[in-house]
Amino acid sequence: MPSYWLIKVEPSVYPFAKLLEEGSTEWSGVRNFQARNNLRAMAPGDLALYYHSQEGKAVVGVAQITSAPYPDPTAPGEDWTAVKVGPVCTLKQEVTLAQVKAIKGLAKFPLVTHSRLSVAKVTSEHFKQILALGKTTLPKRR
DNA sequence: GCCAACGTTGGC
DNA sequence: GCCAACGTTGGC
């Protein structure tokens, strides 16, 4: 059973489209303990909802974790963590923050409860719910 | 651009 | 160990 996550980024920094284009990227630069600890709990094959903060304010895609956590090379000598991330699929319909907030079952979704946390754990129920709102089913895994 | 929320820092 | 000050994030 994979774990489910929510990762946030400003689209002006690294939009989901760029992840699709490049096929893989390093998720580094996280400087928050809680977020770092979440990165450390990730494993290859875990899935992540990809949220555009600021300009966008919507979940736009699904990504997958493709590496084990490793020391963040952008902070040499310091105790931070990075992982590698790849694209899985684009949501057929993006799921906006306003939508999430309007749904009672998502009151505990991290975008609502921890709006500033850039890497958060998501329950499989919430994950499925977001996919359903996005009218999206995951491609078959191999 | 403003401001609320929240995490971190540092003085005591 | 508390708490005020400060910086950052992100929604509006």
Coordinates of N, CA and C (backbone and C1' of nucleotides) in Angstrom, one line a residue:
Chain A
M1 N 0.8 -1.2 0.0 CA 0.0 0.0 0.0 C 0.9 1.3 0.0
P2 N 0.7 2.1 -1.0 CA 1.5 3.3 -1.0 C 0.9 4.3 0.0
S3 N 1.7 5.2 0.4 CA 1.2 6.4 1.1 C 0.8 7.5 0.2
Y4 N 0.0 8.4 0.7 CA -0.5 9.5 -0.1 C -0.1 10.8 0.5
W5 N 0.2 11.7 -0.3 CA 0.8 13.0 0.1 C 0.2 14.2 -0.7
L6 N 0.4 15.4 -0.2 CA 0.1 16.6 -0.9 C 1.3 17.4 -1.0
I7 N 1.7 17.8 -2.2 CA 2.9 18.6 -2.3 C 2.5 19.9 -3.0
K8 N 3.0 21.0 -2.5 CA 2.6 22.3 -2.9 C 3.7 23.1 -3.5
V9 N 3.4 23.8 -4.5 CA 4.5 24.7 -5.1 C 3.8 25.8 -5.9
E10 N 4.5 26.9 -5.9 CA 3.9 28.0 -6.7 C 4.2 27.7 -8.2
P11 N 3.2 27.8 -9.0 CA 3.3 27.5 -10.5 C 4.4 28.3 -11.1
S12 N 4.7 29.5 -10.6 CA 5.7 30.3 -11.2 C 7.1 29.8 -10.8
V13 N 7.2 28.9 -9.9 CA 8.4 28.3 -9.5 C 8.6 26.9 -10.2
Y14 N 7.6 26.1 -10.2 CA 7.7 24.8 -10.9 C 6.3 24.2 -11.1
P15 N 5.7 24.6 -12.2 CA 4.3 24.2 -12.5 C 4.3 22.7 -12.9
F16 N 3.1 22.1 -12.7 CA 3.0 20.7 -13.0 C 3.3 20.4 -14.5
A17 N 3.0 21.3 -15.3 CA 3.3 21.1 -16.8 C 4.8 20.9 -17.0
K18 N 5.6 21.6 -16.2 CA 7.1 21.4 -16.3 C 7.5 20.0 -15.9
L19 N 6.8 19.5 -14.9 CA 7.1 18.1 -14.4 C 6.8 17.1 -15.5
L20 N 5.7 17.4 -16.2 CA 5.3 16.5 -17.3 C 6.3 16.5 -18.4
E21 N 6.8 17.7 -18.6 CA 7.8 18.0 -19.7 C 9.1 17.3 -19.4
E22 N 9.5 17.5 -18.1 CA 10.9 17.0 -17.8 C 10.9 15.5 -17.3
G23 N 9.7 15.0 -16.9 CA 9.6 13.6 -16.5 C 10.1 13.3 -15.1
S24 N 10.9 14.2 -14.6 CA 11.4 13.9 -13.2 C 12.0 15.2 -12.7
T25 N 11.9 15.4 -11.4 CA 12.6 16.5 -10.8 C 12.9 16.2 -9.3
E26 N 13.8 17.0 -8.8 CA 14.2 16.8 -7.4 C 13.4 17.7 -6.5
W27 N 12.7 17.2 -5.5 CA 11.9 18.0 -4.6 C 12.8 18.4 -3.4
S28 N 13.4 19.5 -3.6 CA 14.4 20.0 -2.6 C 14.1 21.4 -2.1
G29 N 14.8 21.9 -1.2 CA 14.6 23.3 -0.7 C 13.6 23.4 0.4
V30 N 13.0 22.3 0.8 CA 12.1 22.4 1.9 C 12.8 22.7 3.2
R31 N 12.3 23.8 3.9 CA 13.0 24.2 5.1 C 12.0 24.4 6.3
N32 N 11.3 23.3 6.4 CA 10.3 23.3 7.5 C 10.3 21.9 8.1
F33 N 10.4 21.8 9.4 CA 10.7 20.5 10.1 C 9.6 19.5 9.8
Q34 N 8.3 20.0 9.9 CA 7.2 19.1 9.7 C 7.2 18.6 8.3
A35 N 7.4 19.5 7.3 CA 7.5 19.1 5.9 C 8.6 18.1 5.7
R36 N 9.7 18.4 6.3 CA 10.9 17.6 6.1 C 10.6 16.2 6.7
N37 N 10.0 16.1 7.8 CA 9.7 14.8 8.4 C 8.8 14.0 7.5
N38 N 7.9 14.7 6.8 CA 7.0 14.0 5.9 C 7.8 13.5 4.7
L39 N 8.7 14.3 4.2 CA 9.6 13.9 3.1 C 10.3 12.6 3.5
R40 N 10.7 12.5 4.7 CA 11.5 11.4 5.2 C 10.6 10.1 5.4
A41 N 9.3 10.3 5.4 CA 8.4 9.2 5.6 C 8.0 8.7 4.2
M42 N 8.5 9.3 3.1 CA 8.1 8.9 1.8 C 8.9 7.6 1.3
A43 N 8.2 6.9 0.4 CA 8.9 5.7 -0.2 C 8.6 5.7 -1.7
P44 N 9.5 5.2 -2.5 CA 9.2 5.1 -3.9 C 7.9 4.4 -4.2
G45 N 7.1 4.9 -5.1 CA 5.8 4.4 -5.4 C 4.6 5.1 -4.7
D46 N 5.0 5.9 -3.7 CA 4.0 6.8 -3.0 C 3.4 7.8 -4.0
L47 N 2.2 8.2 -3.8 CA 1.5 9.1 -4.7 C 1.3 10.4 -4.1
A48 N 1.3 11.5 -4.8 CA 1.2 12.8 -4.2 C 0.3 13.7 -5.1
L49 N -0.7 14.3 -4.4 CA -1.5 15.4 -5.1 C -0.6 16.6 -5.3
Y50 N -0.7 17.2 -6.5 CA 0.2 18.3 -6.8 C -0.6 19.6 -6.8
Y51 N -0.3 20.5 -5.8 CA -1.2 21.7 -5.6 C -0.4 22.9 -6.0
H52 N -1.0 23.8 -6.8 CA -0.5 25.1 -7.2 C -0.9 26.1 -6.2
S53 N 0.0 26.7 -5.4 CA -0.4 27.7 -4.5 C -0.3 29.1 -5.2
Q54 N -0.8 30.1 -4.5 CA -0.8 31.5 -5.0 C -1.5 31.6 -6.3
E55 N -0.8 31.6 -7.4 CA -1.4 31.7 -8.7 C -1.9 30.3 -9.0
G56 N -3.2 30.1 -8.9 CA -3.7 28.8 -9.2 C -4.7 28.3 -8.1
K57 N -4.1 28.1 -6.9 CA -4.9 27.6 -5.8 C -5.8 26.4 -6.2
A58 N -5.2 25.4 -6.8 CA -5.9 24.2 -7.2 C -5.0 23.0 -7.2
V59 N -5.5 21.9 -6.9 CA -4.8 20.6 -7.2 C -4.9 20.4 -8.7
V60 N -3.8 20.2 -9.3 CA -3.8 20.1 -10.8 C -3.4 18.7 -11.3
G61 N -2.7 17.9 -10.5 CA -2.2 16.7 -11.0 C -1.8 15.7 -9.9
V62 N -1.4 14.5 -10.4 CA -0.9 13.5 -9.5 C 0.6 13.2 -9.8
A63 N 1.4 13.2 -8.8 CA 2.8 12.8 -9.0 C 3.1 11.6 -8.2
Q64 N 4.3 11.0 -8.5 CA 4.7 9.9 -7.7 C 6.1 10.1 -7.2
I65 N 6.4 9.5 -6.0 CA 7.7 9.6 -5.5 C 8.5 8.5 -6.1
T66 N 9.7 8.9 -6.6 CA 10.5 7.9 -7.4 C 11.8 7.6 -6.8
S67 N 12.1 8.1 -5.6 CA 13.3 7.8 -4.9 C 13.1 7.6 -3.4
A68 N 14.0 7.0 -2.8 CA 14.0 7.1 -1.3 C 14.4 8.5 -0.9
P69 N 14.1 9.0 0.3 CA 14.5 10.3 0.8 C 16.1 10.3 0.9
Y70 N 16.7 11.4 0.6 CA 18.1 11.5 0.7 C 18.4 13.0 1.1
P71 N 19.7 13.2 1.6 CA 20.0 14.6 2.1 C 19.9 15.6 0.9
D72 N 19.3 16.7 1.3 CA 19.0 17.8 0.3 C 20.3 18.4 -0.1
P73 N 20.7 18.3 -1.4 CA 22.0 18.8 -1.9 C 22.0 20.3 -1.9
T74 N 20.9 21.0 -1.8 CA 20.9 22.4 -1.8 C 21.2 23.0 -0.4
A75 N 21.4 22.1 0.6 CA 21.8 22.6 1.9 C 22.9 21.7 2.4
P76 N 24.1 21.8 1.8 CA 25.2 20.9 2.2 C 25.5 21.0 3.7
G77 N 25.7 19.9 4.3 CA 26.1 19.9 5.7 C 24.9 20.1 6.7
E78 N 23.8 20.4 6.1 CA 22.6 20.7 7.0 C 21.7 19.5 6.9
D79 N 20.8 19.4 7.9 CA 19.9 18.2 8.0 C 18.6 18.4 7.3
W80 N 18.6 18.5 6.0 CA 17.4 18.6 5.3 C 17.3 17.5 4.3
T81 N 16.1 17.3 3.7 CA 15.8 16.1 2.9 C 15.2 16.4 1.6
A82 N 15.5 15.6 0.6 CA 14.9 15.8 -0.7 C 14.5 14.4 -1.2
V83 N 13.6 14.4 -2.2 CA 13.2 13.1 -2.9 C 13.1 13.4 -4.4
K84 N 13.0 12.4 -5.2 CA 12.8 12.6 -6.6 C 11.3 12.3 -6.9
V85 N 10.8 13.1 -7.8 CA 9.3 13.1 -8.1 C 9.1 13.0 -9.6
G86 N 8.1 12.2 -10.0 CA 7.8 12.2 -11.4 C 6.3 12.3 -11.6
P87 N 5.8 12.7 -12.8 CA 4.4 12.9 -13.1 C 3.7 11.5 -13.2
V88 N 2.4 11.5 -12.8 CA 1.6 10.4 -13.1 C 0.5 10.7 -14.1
C89 N -0.3 11.7 -13.7 CA -1.3 12.2 -14.7 C -1.8 13.6 -14.3
T90 N -2.4 14.3 -15.2 CA -3.0 15.5 -15.0 C -4.5 15.3 -14.6
L91 N -5.0 16.1 -13.7 CA -6.4 15.9 -13.4 C -7.3 16.5 -14.6
K92 N -8.3 15.7 -14.9 CA -9.2 16.2 -16.0 C -9.8 17.5 -15.7
Q93 N -10.1 17.7 -14.4 CA -10.6 19.0 -14.0 C -9.8 19.3 -12.7
E94 N -9.2 20.5 -12.7 CA -8.5 20.9 -11.5 C -9.5 21.1 -10.4
V95 N -9.0 20.8 -9.1 CA -9.8 20.9 -8.0 C -9.4 22.1 -7.2
T96 N -10.2 23.1 -7.1 CA -9.8 24.4 -6.5 C -9.9 24.3 -5.0
L97 N -9.2 25.2 -4.4 CA -9.2 25.4 -3.0 C -10.6 25.7 -2.5
A98 N -11.3 26.5 -3.3 CA -12.7 26.9 -2.9 C -13.6 25.6 -2.9
Q99 N -13.4 24.8 -3.9 CA -14.2 23.5 -3.9 C -13.9 22.7 -2.6
V100 N -12.6 22.5 -2.4 CA -12.2 21.7 -1.2 C -12.8 22.3 0.1
K101 N -12.8 23.6 0.2 CA -13.3 24.2 1.4 C -14.8 24.0 1.5
A102 N -15.5 23.9 0.4 CA -16.9 23.8 0.4 C -17.5 22.5 0.7
I103 N -16.6 21.5 0.7 CA -17.0 20.1 1.0 C -16.8 19.7 2.4
K104 N -17.8 19.2 3.1 CA -17.7 18.9 4.5 C -16.7 17.8 4.7
G105 N -16.8 16.8 3.9 CA -15.9 15.6 4.1 C -14.4 16.0 3.9
L106 N -14.1 17.1 3.4 CA -12.7 17.5 3.3 C -12.3 18.6 4.3
A107 N -13.1 18.7 5.3 CA -12.8 19.7 6.3 C -11.4 19.5 7.0
K108 N -10.9 18.3 7.0 CA -9.7 18.0 7.6 C -8.5 17.8 6.6
F109 N -8.8 18.1 5.4 CA -7.8 18.1 4.3 C -6.7 19.1 4.7
P110 N -5.4 18.8 4.5 CA -4.3 19.6 4.9 C -4.4 21.1 4.3
L111 N -4.9 21.2 3.1 CA -5.0 22.5 2.6 C -5.9 23.4 3.4
V112 N -6.9 22.8 4.1 CA -7.8 23.5 5.0 C -7.2 23.7 6.4
T113 N -6.6 22.6 6.9 CA -6.2 22.7 8.3 C -4.8 23.2 8.5
H114 N -3.9 23.0 7.5 CA -2.5 23.4 7.6 C -2.1 24.1 6.3
S115 N -2.7 25.2 6.1 CA -2.6 25.8 4.7 C -1.2 26.2 4.4
R116 N -0.3 26.3 5.4 CA 1.1 26.7 5.0 C 2.1 25.5 4.9
L117 N 1.6 24.3 5.2 CA 2.5 23.2 5.2 C 2.7 22.7 3.7
S118 N 4.0 22.7 3.3 CA 4.2 22.4 1.9 C 4.3 20.9 1.5
V119 N 4.5 20.1 2.5 CA 4.4 18.6 2.2 C 3.6 18.0 3.3
A120 N 2.5 17.5 3.0 CA 1.5 17.0 4.0 C 1.1 15.6 3.6
K121 N 0.7 14.8 4.7 CA 0.2 13.5 4.5 C -1.3 13.6 4.3
V122 N -1.8 12.7 3.4 CA -3.2 12.7 3.0 C -3.8 11.3 3.2
T123 N -5.0 11.2 3.7 CA -5.5 9.9 3.8 C -5.9 9.3 2.5
S124 N -6.0 8.0 2.4 CA -6.4 7.4 1.1 C -7.8 7.9 0.7
E125 N -8.7 8.0 1.7 CA -10.0 8.5 1.4 C -10.0 9.9 0.8
H126 N -9.2 10.8 1.4 CA -9.2 12.1 0.9 C -8.6 12.1 -0.5
F127 N -7.5 11.3 -0.7 CA -6.9 11.2 -2.0 C -7.9 10.8 -3.1
K128 N -8.7 9.8 -2.7 CA -9.7 9.3 -3.7 C -10.7 10.3 -4.0
Q129 N -11.1 11.0 -2.9 CA -12.1 12.1 -3.1 C -11.6 13.2 -4.0
I130 N -10.4 13.6 -3.9 CA -9.9 14.6 -4.8 C -9.8 14.1 -6.2
L131 N -9.4 12.9 -6.4 CA -9.4 12.3 -7.7 C -10.8 12.3 -8.3
A132 N -11.8 11.9 -7.5 CA -13.1 11.9 -8.0 C -13.6 13.3 -8.4
L133 N -13.3 14.3 -7.6 CA -13.6 15.7 -7.9 C -13.0 16.1 -9.2
G134 N -11.8 15.6 -9.4 CA -11.0 15.9 -10.6 C -11.4 15.1 -11.8
K135 N -12.4 14.2 -11.6 CA -12.9 13.3 -12.7 C -11.8 12.5 -13.3
T136 N -11.0 12.0 -12.4 CA -9.8 11.4 -12.9 C -9.6 10.0 -12.3
T137 N -9.2 9.0 -13.0 CA -8.8 7.7 -12.5 C -7.3 7.5 -12.8
L138 N -6.7 6.9 -11.9 CA -5.2 6.7 -12.0 C -5.0 5.7 -13.2
P139 N -3.9 6.0 -14.0 CA -3.5 5.0 -15.0 C -3.1 3.7 -14.4
K140 N -3.2 2.6 -15.1 CA -2.8 1.3 -14.5 C -1.3 1.4 -14.2
R141 N -1.0 0.8 -13.1 CA 0.4 0.8 -12.7 C 1.0 -0.5 -13.2
R142 N 2.3 -0.4 -13.6 CA 3.0 -1.7 -14.0 C 4.3 -1.8 -13.2
Chain B
dG1 P 2.2 46.1 -4.8 O5' 1.8 46.7 -3.4 C5' 0.5 47.4 -3.4 C4' -0.3 47.1 -2.2 C3' 0.5 47.0 -0.9 O3' -0.3 47.6 0.1 C1' -0.6 44.9 -1.3
dC2 P 0.2 47.8 1.6 O5' -0.8 46.8 2.3 C5' -2.2 47.0 2.0 C4' -3.0 45.9 2.8 C3' -2.5 45.7 4.2 O3' -3.6 45.7 5.1 C1' -2.4 43.6 3.1
dC3 P -3.4 45.9 6.6 O5' -3.7 44.4 7.1 C5' -4.9 43.7 6.6 C4' -4.7 42.2 6.9 C3' -4.2 42.0 8.3 O3' -4.9 40.9 8.9 C1' -2.9 40.8 6.8
dA4 P -5.2 40.8 10.4 O5' -5.7 39.3 10.6 C5' -6.4 38.7 9.5 C4' -5.9 37.2 9.5 C3' -5.6 36.6 10.8 O3' -6.2 35.3 10.8 C1' -3.7 36.4 9.4
dA5 P -6.0 34.4 12.1 O5' -4.9 33.4 11.6 C5' -5.1 32.6 10.5 C4' -3.8 31.8 10.3 C3' -3.4 31.0 11.6 O3' -3.2 29.7 11.2 C1' -1.6 32.3 10.7
dC6 P -2.9 28.6 12.4 O5' -1.3 28.4 12.3 C5' -0.7 28.2 11.0 C4' 0.8 28.5 11.2 C3' 1.3 27.9 12.5 O3' 2.4 27.1 12.1 C1' 2.1 30.0 12.1
dG7 P 2.9 25.9 13.0 O5' 4.5 25.9 12.7 C5' 4.9 26.1 11.3 C4' 6.3 26.8 11.4 C3' 7.2 26.2 12.4 O3' 8.5 26.0 11.8 C1' 7.0 28.6 12.7
dT8 P 9.7 25.4 12.6 O5' 10.6 26.7 13.0 C5' 10.9 27.6 12.0 C4' 11.7 28.7 12.5 C3' 12.8 28.3 13.5 O3' 14.0 29.0 13.2 C1' 11.4 30.0 14.5
dT9 P 15.4 28.7 13.9 O5' 15.6 30.1 14.7 C5' 15.4 31.3 14.0 C4' 15.5 32.5 15.1 C3' 16.7 32.3 16.1 O3' 17.4 33.4 16.0 C1' 14.6 32.7 17.2
dG10 P 18.8 33.5 16.7 O5' 18.5 34.4 18.0 C5' 17.7 35.6 17.9 C4' 17.3 36.1 19.3 C3' 18.5 35.9 20.3 O3' 18.4 37.0 21.2 C1' 16.5 34.8 21.0
dG11 P 19.8 37.4 22.0 O5' 19.1 38.3 23.2 C5' 18.0 39.1 22.9 C4' 17.1 39.1 24.1 C3' 17.8 39.2 25.4 O3' 17.2 40.2 26.3 C1' 16.4 37.4 25.4
dC12 P 17.9 40.8 27.5 O5' 17.3 40.0 28.7 C5' 15.9 40.1 29.0 C4' 15.4 39.0 29.8 C3' 16.2 38.7 31.0 O3' 15.8 39.4 32.2 C1' 15.3 36.7 30.0
Chain C
dG1 P 12.5 22.5 29.8 O5' 11.6 23.7 30.2 C5' 11.1 24.1 31.4 C4' 10.5 25.4 31.1 C3' 9.5 25.4 29.9 O3' 8.4 26.2 30.3 C1' 11.2 27.1 29.6
dC2 P 7.1 26.2 29.6 O5' 6.8 27.8 29.5 C5' 7.0 28.6 30.6 C4' 7.2 30.1 30.2 C3' 6.2 30.6 29.2 O3' 5.6 31.8 29.7 C1' 8.4 31.0 28.5
dC3 P 4.2 32.3 29.1 O5' 4.7 33.5 28.1 C5' 5.7 34.4 28.6 C4' 6.2 35.2 27.5 C3' 5.2 35.5 26.4 O3' 5.5 36.8 25.9 C1' 7.1 34.5 25.4
dA4 P 4.3 37.8 25.6 O5' 5.1 39.0 25.0 C5' 6.3 39.4 25.6 C4' 7.3 39.8 24.5 C3' 6.7 40.5 23.3 O3' 7.6 41.5 22.9 C1' 7.7 38.5 22.5
dA5 P 7.3 42.6 21.8 O5' 8.2 42.1 20.6 C5' 9.6 41.9 20.9 C4' 10.3 41.4 19.7 C3' 9.9 42.1 18.4 O3' 11.1 42.3 17.6 C1' 9.6 39.7 18.2
dC6 P 11.0 43.3 16.3 O5' 11.3 42.2 15.2 C5' 12.2 41.1 15.4 C4' 12.0 40.0 14.4 C3' 11.6 40.5 13.0 O3' 12.6 40.1 12.1 C1' 10.3 38.6 13.8
dG7 P 12.5 40.6 10.6 O5' 12.2 39.2 9.9 C5' 12.9 38.0 10.2 C4' 12.4 36.8 9.5 C3' 12.0 37.1 8.0 O3' 12.5 36.0 7.2 C1' 10.1 36.4 9.1
dT8 P 12.2 36.0 5.6 O5' 11.0 35.0 5.5 C5' 11.1 33.8 6.2 C4' 9.8 33.0 5.8 C3' 9.4 33.1 4.4 O3' 9.0 31.8 4.0 C1' 7.6 33.7 5.8
dT9 P 8.7 31.4 2.4 O5' 7.2 31.0 2.5 C5' 6.8 30.1 3.6 C4' 5.3 30.1 3.6 C3' 4.6 30.1 2.2 O3' 3.8 29.0 2.2 C1' 3.7 31.8 3.6
dG10 P 3.1 28.4 0.9 O5' 1.7 29.2 0.9 C5' 0.8 28.9 2.0 C4' -0.3 29.9 1.8 C3' -0.8 30.0 0.4 O3' -2.3 30.0 0.5 C1' -0.4 32.1 1.2
dG11 P -3.1 29.4 -0.7 O5' -4.5 30.1 -0.3 C5' -4.9 30.1 1.1 C4' -5.7 31.3 1.4 C3' -6.7 31.7 0.4 O3' -7.9 32.0 1.0 C1' -5.3 33.5 0.8
dC12 P -9.3 32.2 0.3 O5' -9.5 33.7 0.0 C5' -9.6 34.5 1.2 C4' -9.4 36.0 0.8 C3' -10.1 36.4 -0.5 O3' -11.4 37.0 -0.2 C1' -7.9 37.3 -0.3

